[in-house]
Short mmCIF file of C-alpha atoms and ligand atoms in Angstrom, two decimals:
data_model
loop_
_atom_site.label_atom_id
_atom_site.label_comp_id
_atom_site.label_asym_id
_atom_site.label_seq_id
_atom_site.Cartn_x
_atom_site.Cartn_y
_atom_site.Cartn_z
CA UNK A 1326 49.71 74.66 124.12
CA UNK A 1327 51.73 77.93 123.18
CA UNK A 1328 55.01 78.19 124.44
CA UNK A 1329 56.58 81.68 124.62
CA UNK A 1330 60.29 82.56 124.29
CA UNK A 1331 62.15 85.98 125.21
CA UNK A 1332 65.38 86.57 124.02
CA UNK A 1333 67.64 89.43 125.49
CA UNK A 1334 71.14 88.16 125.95
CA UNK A 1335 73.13 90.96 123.82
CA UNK A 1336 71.31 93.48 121.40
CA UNK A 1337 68.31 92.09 119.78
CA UNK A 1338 65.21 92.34 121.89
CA UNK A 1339 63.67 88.90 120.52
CA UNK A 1340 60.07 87.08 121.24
CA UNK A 1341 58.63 84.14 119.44
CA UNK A 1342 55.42 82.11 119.73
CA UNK A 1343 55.66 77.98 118.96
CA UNK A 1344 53.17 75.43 119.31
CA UNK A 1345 54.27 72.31 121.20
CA UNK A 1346 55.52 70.39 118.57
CA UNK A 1347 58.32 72.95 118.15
CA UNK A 1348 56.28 75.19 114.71
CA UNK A 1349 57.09 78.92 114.85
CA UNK A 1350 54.07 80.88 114.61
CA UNK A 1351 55.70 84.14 115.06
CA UNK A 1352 59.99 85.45 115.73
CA UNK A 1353 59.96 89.38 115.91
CA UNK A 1354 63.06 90.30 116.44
CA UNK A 1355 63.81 94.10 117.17
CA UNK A 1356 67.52 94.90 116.43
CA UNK A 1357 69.64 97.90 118.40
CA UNK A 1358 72.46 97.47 115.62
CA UNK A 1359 71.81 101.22 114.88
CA UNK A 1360 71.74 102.32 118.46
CA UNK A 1361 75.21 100.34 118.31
CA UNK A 1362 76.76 101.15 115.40
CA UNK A 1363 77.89 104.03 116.42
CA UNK A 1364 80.36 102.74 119.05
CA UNK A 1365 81.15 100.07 116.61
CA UNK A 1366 80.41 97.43 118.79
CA UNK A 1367 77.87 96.79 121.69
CA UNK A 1368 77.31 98.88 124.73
CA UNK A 1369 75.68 96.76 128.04
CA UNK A 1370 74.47 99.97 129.31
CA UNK A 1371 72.77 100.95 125.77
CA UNK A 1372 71.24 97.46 125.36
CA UNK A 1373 69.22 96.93 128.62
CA UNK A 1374 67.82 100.13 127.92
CA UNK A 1375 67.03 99.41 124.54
CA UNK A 1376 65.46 95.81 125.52
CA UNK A 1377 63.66 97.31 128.05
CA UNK A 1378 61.95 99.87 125.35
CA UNK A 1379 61.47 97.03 122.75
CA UNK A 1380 60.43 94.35 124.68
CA UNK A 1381 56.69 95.23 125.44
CA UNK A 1382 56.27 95.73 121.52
CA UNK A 1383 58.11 92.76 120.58
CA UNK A 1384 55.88 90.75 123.17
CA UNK A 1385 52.27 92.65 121.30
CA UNK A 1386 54.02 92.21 117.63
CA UNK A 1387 54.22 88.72 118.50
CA UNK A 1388 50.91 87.65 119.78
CA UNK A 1389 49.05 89.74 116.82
CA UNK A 1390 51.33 87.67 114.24
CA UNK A 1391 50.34 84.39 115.95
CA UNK A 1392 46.91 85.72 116.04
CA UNK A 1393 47.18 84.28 119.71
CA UNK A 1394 46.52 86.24 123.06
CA UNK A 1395 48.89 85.63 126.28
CA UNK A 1396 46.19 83.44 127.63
CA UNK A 1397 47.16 80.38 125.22
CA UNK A 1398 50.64 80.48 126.40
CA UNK A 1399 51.19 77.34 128.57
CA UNK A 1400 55.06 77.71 128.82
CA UNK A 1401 57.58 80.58 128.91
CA UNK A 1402 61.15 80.37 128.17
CA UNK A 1403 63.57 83.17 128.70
CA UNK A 1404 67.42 83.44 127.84
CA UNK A 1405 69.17 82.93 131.02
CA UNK A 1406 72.71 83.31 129.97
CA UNK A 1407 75.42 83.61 128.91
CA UNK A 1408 75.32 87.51 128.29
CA UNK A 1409 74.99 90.68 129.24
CA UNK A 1410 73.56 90.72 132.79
CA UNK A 1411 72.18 93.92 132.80
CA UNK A 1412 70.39 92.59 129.36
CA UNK A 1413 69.61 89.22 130.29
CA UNK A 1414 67.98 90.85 133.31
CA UNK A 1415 65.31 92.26 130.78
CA UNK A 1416 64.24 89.14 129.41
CA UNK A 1417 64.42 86.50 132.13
CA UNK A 1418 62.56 89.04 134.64
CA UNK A 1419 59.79 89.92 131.96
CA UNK A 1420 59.64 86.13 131.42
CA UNK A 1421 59.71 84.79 135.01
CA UNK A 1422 56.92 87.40 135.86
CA UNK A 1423 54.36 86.39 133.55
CA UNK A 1424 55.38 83.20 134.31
CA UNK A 1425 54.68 83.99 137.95
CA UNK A 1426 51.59 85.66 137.10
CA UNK A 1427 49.88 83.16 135.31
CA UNK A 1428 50.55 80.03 137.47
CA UNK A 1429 52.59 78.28 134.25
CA UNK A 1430 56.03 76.75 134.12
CA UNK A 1431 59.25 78.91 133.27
CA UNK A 1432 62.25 77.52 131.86
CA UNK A 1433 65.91 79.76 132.18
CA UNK A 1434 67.53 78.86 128.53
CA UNK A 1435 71.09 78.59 127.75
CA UNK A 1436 71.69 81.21 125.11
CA UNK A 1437 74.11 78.47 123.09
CA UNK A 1438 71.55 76.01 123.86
CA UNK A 1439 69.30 77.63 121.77
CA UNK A 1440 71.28 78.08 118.76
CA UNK A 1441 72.58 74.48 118.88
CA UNK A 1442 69.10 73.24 118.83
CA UNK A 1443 68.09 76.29 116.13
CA UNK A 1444 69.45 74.09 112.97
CA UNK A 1445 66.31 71.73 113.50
CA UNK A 1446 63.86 74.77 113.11
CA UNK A 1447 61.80 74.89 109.88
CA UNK A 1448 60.05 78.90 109.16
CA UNK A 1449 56.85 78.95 107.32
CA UNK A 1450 54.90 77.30 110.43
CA UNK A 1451 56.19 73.60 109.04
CA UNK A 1452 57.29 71.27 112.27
CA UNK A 1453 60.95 71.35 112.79
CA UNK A 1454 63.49 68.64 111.24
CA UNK A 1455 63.39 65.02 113.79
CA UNK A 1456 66.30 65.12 116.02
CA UNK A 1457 68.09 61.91 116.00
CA UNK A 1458 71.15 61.62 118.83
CA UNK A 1459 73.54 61.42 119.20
CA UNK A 1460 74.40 64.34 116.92
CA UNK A 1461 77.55 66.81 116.51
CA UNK A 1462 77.26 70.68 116.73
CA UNK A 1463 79.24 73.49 115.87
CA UNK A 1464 78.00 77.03 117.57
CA UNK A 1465 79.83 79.71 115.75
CA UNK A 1466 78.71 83.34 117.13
CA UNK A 1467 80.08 86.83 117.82
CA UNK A 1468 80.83 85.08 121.72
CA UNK A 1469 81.27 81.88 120.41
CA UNK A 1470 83.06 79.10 119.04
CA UNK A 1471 81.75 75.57 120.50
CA UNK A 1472 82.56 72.22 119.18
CA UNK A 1473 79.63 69.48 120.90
CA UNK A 1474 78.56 66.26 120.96
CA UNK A 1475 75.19 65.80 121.82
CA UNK A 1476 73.51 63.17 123.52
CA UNK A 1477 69.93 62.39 124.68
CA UNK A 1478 70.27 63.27 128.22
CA UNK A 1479 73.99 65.22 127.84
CA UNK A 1480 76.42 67.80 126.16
CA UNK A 1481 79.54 66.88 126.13
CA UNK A 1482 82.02 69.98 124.99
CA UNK A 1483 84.75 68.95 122.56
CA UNK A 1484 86.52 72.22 121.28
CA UNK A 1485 86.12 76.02 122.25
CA UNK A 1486 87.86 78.84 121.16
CA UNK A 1487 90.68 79.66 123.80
CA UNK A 1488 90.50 83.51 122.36
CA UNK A 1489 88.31 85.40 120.10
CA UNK A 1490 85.30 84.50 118.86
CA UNK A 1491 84.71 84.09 114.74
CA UNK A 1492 82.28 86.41 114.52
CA UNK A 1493 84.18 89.18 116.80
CA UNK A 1494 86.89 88.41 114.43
CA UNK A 1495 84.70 89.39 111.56
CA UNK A 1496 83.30 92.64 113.52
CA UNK A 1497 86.94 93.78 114.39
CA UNK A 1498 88.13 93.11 111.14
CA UNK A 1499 85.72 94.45 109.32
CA UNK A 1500 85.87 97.56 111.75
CA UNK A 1501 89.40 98.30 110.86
CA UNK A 1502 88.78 98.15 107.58
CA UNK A 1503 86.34 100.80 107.31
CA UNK A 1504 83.50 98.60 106.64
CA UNK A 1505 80.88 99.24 109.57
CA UNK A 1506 79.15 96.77 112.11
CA UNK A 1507 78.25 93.97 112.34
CA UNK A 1508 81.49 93.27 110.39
CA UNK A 1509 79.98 89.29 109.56
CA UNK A 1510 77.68 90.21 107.03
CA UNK A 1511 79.39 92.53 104.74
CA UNK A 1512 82.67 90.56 104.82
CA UNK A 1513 80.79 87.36 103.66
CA UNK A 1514 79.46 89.78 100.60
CA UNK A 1515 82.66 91.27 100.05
CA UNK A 1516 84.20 88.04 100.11
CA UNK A 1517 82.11 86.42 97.12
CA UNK A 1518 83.43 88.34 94.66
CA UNK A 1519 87.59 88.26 95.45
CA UNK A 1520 89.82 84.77 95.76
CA UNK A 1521 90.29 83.48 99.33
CA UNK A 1522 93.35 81.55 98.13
CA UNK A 1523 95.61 84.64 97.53
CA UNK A 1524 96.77 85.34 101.02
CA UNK A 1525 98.14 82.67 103.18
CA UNK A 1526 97.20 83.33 107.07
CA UNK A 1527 98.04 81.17 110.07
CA UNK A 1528 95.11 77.95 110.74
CA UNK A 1529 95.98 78.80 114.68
CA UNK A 1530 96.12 75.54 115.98
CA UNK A 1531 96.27 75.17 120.27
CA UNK A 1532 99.23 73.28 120.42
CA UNK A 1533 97.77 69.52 122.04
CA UNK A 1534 94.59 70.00 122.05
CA UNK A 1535 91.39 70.39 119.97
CA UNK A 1536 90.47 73.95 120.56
CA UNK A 1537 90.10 77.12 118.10
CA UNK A 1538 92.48 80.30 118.54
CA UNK A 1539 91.45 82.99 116.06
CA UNK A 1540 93.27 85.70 117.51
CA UNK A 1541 97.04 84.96 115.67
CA UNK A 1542 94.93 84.94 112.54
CA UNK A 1543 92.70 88.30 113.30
CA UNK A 1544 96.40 89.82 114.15
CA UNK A 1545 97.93 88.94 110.96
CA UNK A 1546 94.94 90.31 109.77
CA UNK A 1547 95.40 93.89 111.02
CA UNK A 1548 98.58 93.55 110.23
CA UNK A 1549 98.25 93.33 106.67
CA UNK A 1550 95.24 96.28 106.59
CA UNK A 1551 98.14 98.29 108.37
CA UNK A 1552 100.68 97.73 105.67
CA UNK A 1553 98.19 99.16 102.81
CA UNK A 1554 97.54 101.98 105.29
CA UNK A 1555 93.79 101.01 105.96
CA UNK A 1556 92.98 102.73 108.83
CA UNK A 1557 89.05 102.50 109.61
CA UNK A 1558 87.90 105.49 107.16
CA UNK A 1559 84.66 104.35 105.92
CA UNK A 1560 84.78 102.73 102.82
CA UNK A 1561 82.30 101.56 100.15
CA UNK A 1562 82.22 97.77 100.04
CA UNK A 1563 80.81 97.97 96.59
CA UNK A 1564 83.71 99.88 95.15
CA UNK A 1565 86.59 98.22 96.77
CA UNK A 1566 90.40 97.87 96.03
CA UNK A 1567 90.28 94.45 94.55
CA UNK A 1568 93.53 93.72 96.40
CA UNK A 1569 91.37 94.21 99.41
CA UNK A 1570 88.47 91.84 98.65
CA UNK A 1571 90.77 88.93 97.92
CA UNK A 1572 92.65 89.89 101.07
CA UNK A 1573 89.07 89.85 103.00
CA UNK A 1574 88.19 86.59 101.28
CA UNK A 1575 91.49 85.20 102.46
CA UNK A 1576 90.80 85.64 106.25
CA UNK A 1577 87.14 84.51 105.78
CA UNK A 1578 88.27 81.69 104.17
CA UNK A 1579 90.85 81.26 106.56
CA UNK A 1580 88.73 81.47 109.65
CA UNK A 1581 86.13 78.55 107.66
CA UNK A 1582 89.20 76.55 107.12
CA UNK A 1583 89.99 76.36 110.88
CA UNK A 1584 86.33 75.41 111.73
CA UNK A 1585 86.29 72.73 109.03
CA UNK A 1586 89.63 71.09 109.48
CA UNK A 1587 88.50 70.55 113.56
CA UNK A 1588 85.08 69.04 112.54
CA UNK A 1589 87.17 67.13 110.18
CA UNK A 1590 89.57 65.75 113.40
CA UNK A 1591 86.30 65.26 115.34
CA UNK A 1592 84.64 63.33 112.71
CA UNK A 1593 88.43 61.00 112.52
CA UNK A 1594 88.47 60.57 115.89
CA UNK A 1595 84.64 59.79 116.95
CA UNK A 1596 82.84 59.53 113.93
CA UNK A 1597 80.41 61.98 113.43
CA UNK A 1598 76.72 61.05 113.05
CA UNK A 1599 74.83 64.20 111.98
CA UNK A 1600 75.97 67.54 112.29
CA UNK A 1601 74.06 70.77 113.44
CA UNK A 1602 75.48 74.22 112.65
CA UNK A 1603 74.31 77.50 114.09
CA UNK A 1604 74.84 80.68 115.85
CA UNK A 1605 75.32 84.41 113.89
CA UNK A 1606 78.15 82.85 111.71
CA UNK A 1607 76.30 80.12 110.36
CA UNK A 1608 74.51 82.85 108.24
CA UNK A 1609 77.91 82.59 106.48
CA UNK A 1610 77.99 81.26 102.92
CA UNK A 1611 81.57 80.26 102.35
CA UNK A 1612 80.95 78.42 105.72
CA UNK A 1613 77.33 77.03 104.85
CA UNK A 1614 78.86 75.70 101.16
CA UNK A 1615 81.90 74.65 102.11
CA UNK A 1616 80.38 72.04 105.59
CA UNK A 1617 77.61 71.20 102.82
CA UNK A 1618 80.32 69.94 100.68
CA UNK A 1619 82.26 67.92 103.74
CA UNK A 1620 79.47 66.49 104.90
CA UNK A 1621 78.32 64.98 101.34
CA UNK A 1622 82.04 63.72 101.00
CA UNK A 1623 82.01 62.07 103.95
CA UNK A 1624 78.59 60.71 104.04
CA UNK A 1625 77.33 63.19 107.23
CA UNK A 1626 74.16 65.01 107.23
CA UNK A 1627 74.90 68.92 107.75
CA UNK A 1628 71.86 70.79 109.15
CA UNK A 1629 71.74 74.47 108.49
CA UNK A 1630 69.73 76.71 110.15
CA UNK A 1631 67.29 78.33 108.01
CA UNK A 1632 68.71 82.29 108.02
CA UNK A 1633 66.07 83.61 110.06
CA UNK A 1634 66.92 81.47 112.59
CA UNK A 1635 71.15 81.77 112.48
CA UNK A 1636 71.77 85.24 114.56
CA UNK A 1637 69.85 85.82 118.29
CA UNK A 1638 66.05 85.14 117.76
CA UNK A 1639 63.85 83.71 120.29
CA UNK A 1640 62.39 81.11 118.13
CA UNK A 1641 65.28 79.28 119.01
CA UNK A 1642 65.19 79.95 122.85
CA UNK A 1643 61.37 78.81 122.74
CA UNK A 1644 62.30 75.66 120.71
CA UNK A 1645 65.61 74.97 123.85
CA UNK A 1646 63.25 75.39 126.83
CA UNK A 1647 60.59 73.87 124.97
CA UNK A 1648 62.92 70.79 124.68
CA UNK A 1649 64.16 71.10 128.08
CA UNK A 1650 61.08 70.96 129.40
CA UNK A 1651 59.89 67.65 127.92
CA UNK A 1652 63.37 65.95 129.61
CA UNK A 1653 62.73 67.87 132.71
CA UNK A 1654 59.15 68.55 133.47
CA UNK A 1655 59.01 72.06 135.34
CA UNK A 1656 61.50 73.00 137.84
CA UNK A 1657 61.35 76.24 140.67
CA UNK A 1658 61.38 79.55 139.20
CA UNK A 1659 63.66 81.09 141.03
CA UNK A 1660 66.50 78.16 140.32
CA UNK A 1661 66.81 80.63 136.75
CA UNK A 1662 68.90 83.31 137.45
CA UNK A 1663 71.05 85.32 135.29
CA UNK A 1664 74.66 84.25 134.47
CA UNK A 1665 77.16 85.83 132.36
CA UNK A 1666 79.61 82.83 131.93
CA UNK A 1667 77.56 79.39 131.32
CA UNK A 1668 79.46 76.81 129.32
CA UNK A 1669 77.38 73.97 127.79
CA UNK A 1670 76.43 71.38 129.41
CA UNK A 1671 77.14 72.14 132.65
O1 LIG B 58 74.58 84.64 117.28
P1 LIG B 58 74.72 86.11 117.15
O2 LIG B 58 73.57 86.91 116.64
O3 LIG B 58 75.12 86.76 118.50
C1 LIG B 58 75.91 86.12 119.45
O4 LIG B 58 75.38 85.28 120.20
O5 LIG B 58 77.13 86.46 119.43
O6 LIG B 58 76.00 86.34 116.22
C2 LIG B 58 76.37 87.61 115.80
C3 LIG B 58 77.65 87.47 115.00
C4 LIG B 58 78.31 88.81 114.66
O7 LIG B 58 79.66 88.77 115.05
C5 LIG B 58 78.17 88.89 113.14
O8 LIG B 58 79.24 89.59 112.52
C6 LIG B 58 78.18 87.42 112.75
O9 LIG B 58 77.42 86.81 113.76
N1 LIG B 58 77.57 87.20 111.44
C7 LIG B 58 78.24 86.68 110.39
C8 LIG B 58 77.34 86.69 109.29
N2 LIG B 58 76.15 87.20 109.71
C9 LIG B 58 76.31 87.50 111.04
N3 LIG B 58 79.51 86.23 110.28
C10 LIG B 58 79.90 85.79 109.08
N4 LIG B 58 79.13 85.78 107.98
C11 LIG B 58 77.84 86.22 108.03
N5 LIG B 58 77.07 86.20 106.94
ZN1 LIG B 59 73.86 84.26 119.89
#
């Protein structure tokens, strides 16, 4: 049995094939960063469009990879939320139709569903990692900043961010400083070559509880690109003040400092078994070292999602509902409907 997955939550137009034991035959993933960039961030308007323009591509693309034809498919799985409606929209009613049309089961995926499950994913067509629970994950995105514990038949939320998300943190930043969108990617290159211990930012800490605040730290941030008059005029992040790239390693290294230390309090307080990171952040290589090393201290396994599999891609929305679906068994189509807000495990 093929099981499909559609992926349309923000601005990649995603669709993967996997077999039923969870190996990914094909993840195209068409990316609107260009149509995007411009605005230097995402539009909702632009995106649908664009998803709705990719999609039947993406869908051909990804049955000519997997040498398979939309007959084989035995289960679809579409991104129900949390996103862009108007996006989302794209996706789930593309999914839900051939769904429909064919007479097999549909499942509506949570979008951070999917990446917490994405660490387990192997690429190459190998069978993904065994999932053992209960297990801890950390979904770090440009939405997103979850702290979980997950259980056989349960998510149980432990931290969120109260404010912005790490990766918007990284886009804004890295917007202000003149260094383009998504700001994630070049920041993490930037930040390899300067010294993340030169400039001492805020850890924001919520006062009594567990939760991440990474808006006192993406303040201080601007503040400091304001005092050395950097104003968003494009610059070359190959030829950069060297000032500036230990300043830009400082807030990365700040912002993987925050999301250590709370895995750290997590792992005190409940002892943590095995822990899963993911979402667009995890692509992050001060972050992927630097868990690597915490979990070997401490005796934790750290899965890390194999790149292809860290920023939106349906692989890992195939791989959710495909999961789902064995705890479940199939449930009424029309029970998936698009949601903007959808917190885990609820
Ligand atoms: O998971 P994702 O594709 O979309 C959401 O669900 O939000 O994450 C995109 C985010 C962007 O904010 C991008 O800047 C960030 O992931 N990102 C990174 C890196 N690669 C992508 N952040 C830090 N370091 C990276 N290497
Ligand atoms: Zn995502």
């Amino acid at each position: 049995m093929i099981v499909l997955g559609i992926e349309t939550s923000c601005d990649e137009t995603s669709v993967a094939l996997l077999d039923d034991d969870g190996r990914v035959f094909s993840n195209v993933v068409s990316s609107q960063m260009a149509a995007h960039a411009l605005y230097g961030g995402v539009v909702p308007e632009v995106a649908a469009r664009a998803h709705l323009e990719n999609l039947p591509s993406a869908l051909e693309d990804a049955l000519a990879r997997a040498d398979a034809k939309l007959e084989d498919v035995g289960l679809v799985a579409a991104t129900a939320g949390p996103g862009l409606i108007g996006a989302l929209l794209v996706g789930l009613s593309a999914g839900k139709a051939l769904a429909f049309a064919r007479g097999i089961p549909f499942v509506g995926v949570n979008h951070l569903e999917g990446h917490l499950f994405s660490a387990f994913l192997r690429p190459g067509g190998e069978p993904p990692l065994p999932i053992t629970y209960p297990f801890h994950g950390l979904v770090v995105s440009g939405g997103h900043a979850e702290l979980v514990r997950v259980e056989e038949d349960r998510i149980v939320p432990l931290a969120r961010t109260r404010d912005d998300a790490p990766g918007e943190a990284f886009d804004k930043i890295a917007r202000r400083a003149g260094l383009g969108y998504p700001g994630g990617p070049v920041v993490d290159r930037v930040a390899a070559r300067g010294r993340g211990d030169r400039v001492p930012f805020p850890v924001g800490r919520v006062e009594g509880s567990r939760d991440f605040s990474f808006s006192g730290l993406k303040t201080a941030m601007l503040r400091e690109l304001q005092r050395r008059s950097i104003d968003g005029s494009p610059l070359d992040a190959d030829v950069l003040d060297p000032e500036l790239v230990d300043l830009l390693a400082s807030f990365q290294r700040a912002i993987v400092s925050a999301l250590v230390s709370r895995v750290d309090d997590v792992h005190g307080e409940e002892g943590i078994r095995a822990l899963a990171l993911s979402g667009g952040v995890a692509a992050n290589s001060e972050l992927r070292a630097t868990l690597s090393a915490w979990g070997e201290r401490h005796a934790v396994p750290v899965y890390l999602p194999d790149r292809a599999f860290t920023t939106d891609n349906a692989a890992m929305t195939a791989w959710a509902g495909l999961l789902r679906h064995r705890r479940e068994g199939s449930r009424p189509l029309e029970e998936a409907q698009a949601r903007s807000r959808w917190p885990l495990g609820t």
